[in-house]
XYZ file of C-alpha atoms in Angstrom:
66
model
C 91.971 124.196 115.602
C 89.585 121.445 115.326
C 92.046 118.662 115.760
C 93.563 116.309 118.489
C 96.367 117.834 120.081
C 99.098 116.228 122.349
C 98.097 116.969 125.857
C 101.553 118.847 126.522
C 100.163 121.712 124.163
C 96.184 121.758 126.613
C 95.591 125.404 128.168
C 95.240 124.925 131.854
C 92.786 127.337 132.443
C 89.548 126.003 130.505
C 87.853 123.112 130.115
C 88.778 120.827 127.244
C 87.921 117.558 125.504
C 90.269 115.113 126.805
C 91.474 111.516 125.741
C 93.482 109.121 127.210
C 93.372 105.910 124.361
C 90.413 104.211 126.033
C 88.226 107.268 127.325
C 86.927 110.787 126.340
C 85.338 113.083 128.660
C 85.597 116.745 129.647
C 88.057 117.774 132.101
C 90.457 120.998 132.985
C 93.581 121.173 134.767
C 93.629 121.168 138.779
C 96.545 122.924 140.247
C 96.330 121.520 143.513
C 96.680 118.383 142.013
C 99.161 119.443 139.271
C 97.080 117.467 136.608
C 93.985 117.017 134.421
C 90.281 115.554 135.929
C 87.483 114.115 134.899
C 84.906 117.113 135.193
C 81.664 114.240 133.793
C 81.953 112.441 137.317
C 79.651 113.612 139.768
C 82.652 114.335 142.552
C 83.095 117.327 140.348
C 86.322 116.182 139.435
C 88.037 113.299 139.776
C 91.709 112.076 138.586
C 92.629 109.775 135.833
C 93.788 106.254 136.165
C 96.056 106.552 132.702
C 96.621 110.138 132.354
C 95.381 111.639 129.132
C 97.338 111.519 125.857
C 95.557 114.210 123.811
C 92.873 117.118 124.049
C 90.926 119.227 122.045
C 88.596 122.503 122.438
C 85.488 121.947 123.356
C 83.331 122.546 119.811
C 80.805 125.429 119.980
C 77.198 125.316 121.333
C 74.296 124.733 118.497
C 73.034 127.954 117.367
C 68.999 129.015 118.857
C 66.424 127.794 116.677
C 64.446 130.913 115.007
């Protein structure tokens, strides 16, 4: 699954590509505040303004170098 899903479909228990029509960053869910954040802000985590509208897995790391 290498395509934009809606954000009611996100796993709340990893961190995720997230998009909200105007921004993408990483994020995850936070329980104690019963929705996504911003995990790129240096708070280490921060709400959205607009609340995202889509998310998809992160993709997977580049593979070493022989």
């Amino acid at each position: 699954m290498n395509e934009w899903q809606p954000i009611e479909t996100a796993p709340k228990y990893n961190c995720v590509l997230l998009w909200n029509g105007d921004f993408l960053t990483i994020g995850m869910f936070n329980r104690t505040l019963d929705a996504f954040v911003d995990l790129a802000e240096h708070s280490g985590g921060v709400g959205f303004e607009d609340e995202p509208t889509h998310w998809m897995p992160l993709p997977d790391p580049p593979k070493a170098s022989p």
